[in-house]
Amino acid sequence: MASAGEQMHALVERLYPLCRSITGDGVRATLDIVGEYVPLQVHEVATGTQVLDWTVPQEWNIRDAYIADTAGNRVVDFTASSLHVLGYSVPVSRTMPLAELRPHLHTLPDHPNWVPYRTSYYKPEWGFCLAQATLDALPDGDYEVRIDSTLADGHLTYAECVIPGQIPDEVIVSCHVCHPSLANDNLAGIAVATFLARALAERTPYYTYRFIYAPGTIGAITWLARNAERINGASPSAGGRVKHGLVLACAGDRGQLTYKQSRRGDAEIDRVMRHVLLASERPHRVTEFTPYGYDERQYCSPGFDLGVGSLSRTPYAGYAEYHTSADNPGFVSPEAMADTLAVCREAFAVLDRNLRYVNLSPYGEPQLGRRGLYDSLGGRSDAKQAQMAMLWVLSLSDGEHSLLDVAERSGLPFDTVAVAADALRGAGLIKA
């Protein structure tokens, strides 16, 4: 049986050819495939809908596009790669000389064999993206230019996968689904999110986990506009409040892990991610929040101020292949995606168990031996460490300190502290 990393890579390869944008059938086709892996609730929001300070745009779909020479040969062909067309290009059907065509052509002179990714979402425009080497080889003359697209009233599409927990309070996990053939940005994020949802569904987590698959910026803004009551906890019918969150992006390259903190900087998810990355001894970086990047900047905007950080490997624009045809399935690895998935699972295991307890026998140290707690440590190689964990949990179980506080103050592994808390709770010495 293929490993989780291999399965995620296969999903990336399957999604790679689809032409995605902030709206349209490419997003729906992507969500149809993801829906084969996890149950999705798909939402359609009509063009013209006001969402915070934005308006849902017209829907863009494309069937074909090419530049052909006088012999009918397609020198640039959308069917070969969805990157070849400027995203959201309006339709065009003309014959023109190369000199007139050139202003509509986008290349990367520093990487002459790569095709760039370019868009024009909110300004009517058309264009093609191609390798500089291809452009340099084009002789002067007339070319047939064809973009068979539509830009019309329709819908913005996003989806949610909800994993019910023991409590209704939520952790959101967000990834963007608007980029076309770009494997790391963000098909790897989609794949890791999907397999993380599957892993959480195998148990009953403490929190309820809500996975959001939405177009970048406008999709997250639309979700926020439609879920203000859930976010603010203003309506009991809205369900649990959003307590924590994580944006997944650039999750499959071979670089070291990078965690970008929430705007708060001291949100619980920030502390958990710092602790897990440090304890794992993985090479990693933790960076401060900036209001530029992925959708963490929407979730962390001051009106919402959610505790949402962002996990990636090499951050956006931090690698040469970013937003180019070189960000292909060969650029991402099963091992890197598996490592990103493992860190997410470790972090959420801490988050789910990071409770605050109250000591029910707070006057002096309770007698652990007569409750069989010392006997339970017999034969354990870490018996002394486990005993110290019990004492630390008892000492800091004042309703103010979480288990992560205990682990950080004691210097003990979080898992050892959590196991000690389970034993003490089972003995009736502490309660959450």
mmCIF file of C-alpha atoms in Angstrom, residues 24 29 53 97 109 114 136 143 158 170 186 203 226 233 236 276 280 282 290 302 321 348 350 410 419 428:
data_model
loop_
_atom_site.group_PDB
_atom_site.id
_atom_site.type_symbol
_atom_site.label_atom_id
_atom_site.label_comp_id
_atom_site.label_asym_id
_atom_site.label_seq_id
_atom_site.Cartn_x
_atom_site.Cartn_y
_atom_site.Cartn_z
ATOM 1 C CA GLY A 24 -15.199 28.771 -12.316
ATOM 2 C CA ALA A 29 -13.589 20.075 -10.639
ATOM 3 C CA ASP A 53 -15.600 45.502 1.626
ATOM 4 C CA PRO A 97 1.430 41.053 -36.193
ATOM 5 C CA PRO A 109 13.909 36.553 -19.107
ATOM 6 C CA TRP A 114 10.038 28.675 -17.561
ATOM 7 C CA ASP A 136 12.785 34.619 -28.925
ATOM 8 C CA TYR A 143 -0.346 35.298 -35.726
ATOM 9 C CA TYR A 158 -15.728 27.181 -1.842
ATOM 10 C CA GLU A 170 -13.524 25.059 16.336
ATOM 11 C CA ASN A 186 -0.909 25.350 -3.495
ATOM 12 C CA ARG A 203 -10.574 9.554 16.047
ATOM 13 C CA ARG A 226 -20.753 34.438 5.841
ATOM 14 C CA GLY A 233 -19.799 33.531 19.014
ATOM 15 C CA PRO A 236 -25.810 30.011 19.871
ATOM 16 C CA VAL A 276 6.223 21.131 18.590
ATOM 17 C CA SER A 280 10.853 17.662 17.242
ATOM 18 C CA ARG A 282 13.400 19.471 12.913
ATOM 19 C CA THR A 290 3.272 40.430 8.414
ATOM 20 C CA PRO A 302 -8.113 43.443 13.376
ATOM 21 C CA GLU A 321 10.249 28.298 -8.947
ATOM 22 C CA PHE A 348 -3.148 19.290 16.831
ATOM 23 C CA VAL A 350 -1.009 18.974 21.614
ATOM 24 C CA SER A 410 9.143 21.795 33.807
ATOM 25 C CA VAL A 419 -0.147 11.094 30.175
ATOM 26 C CA GLY A 428 -9.843 11.650 40.863
#
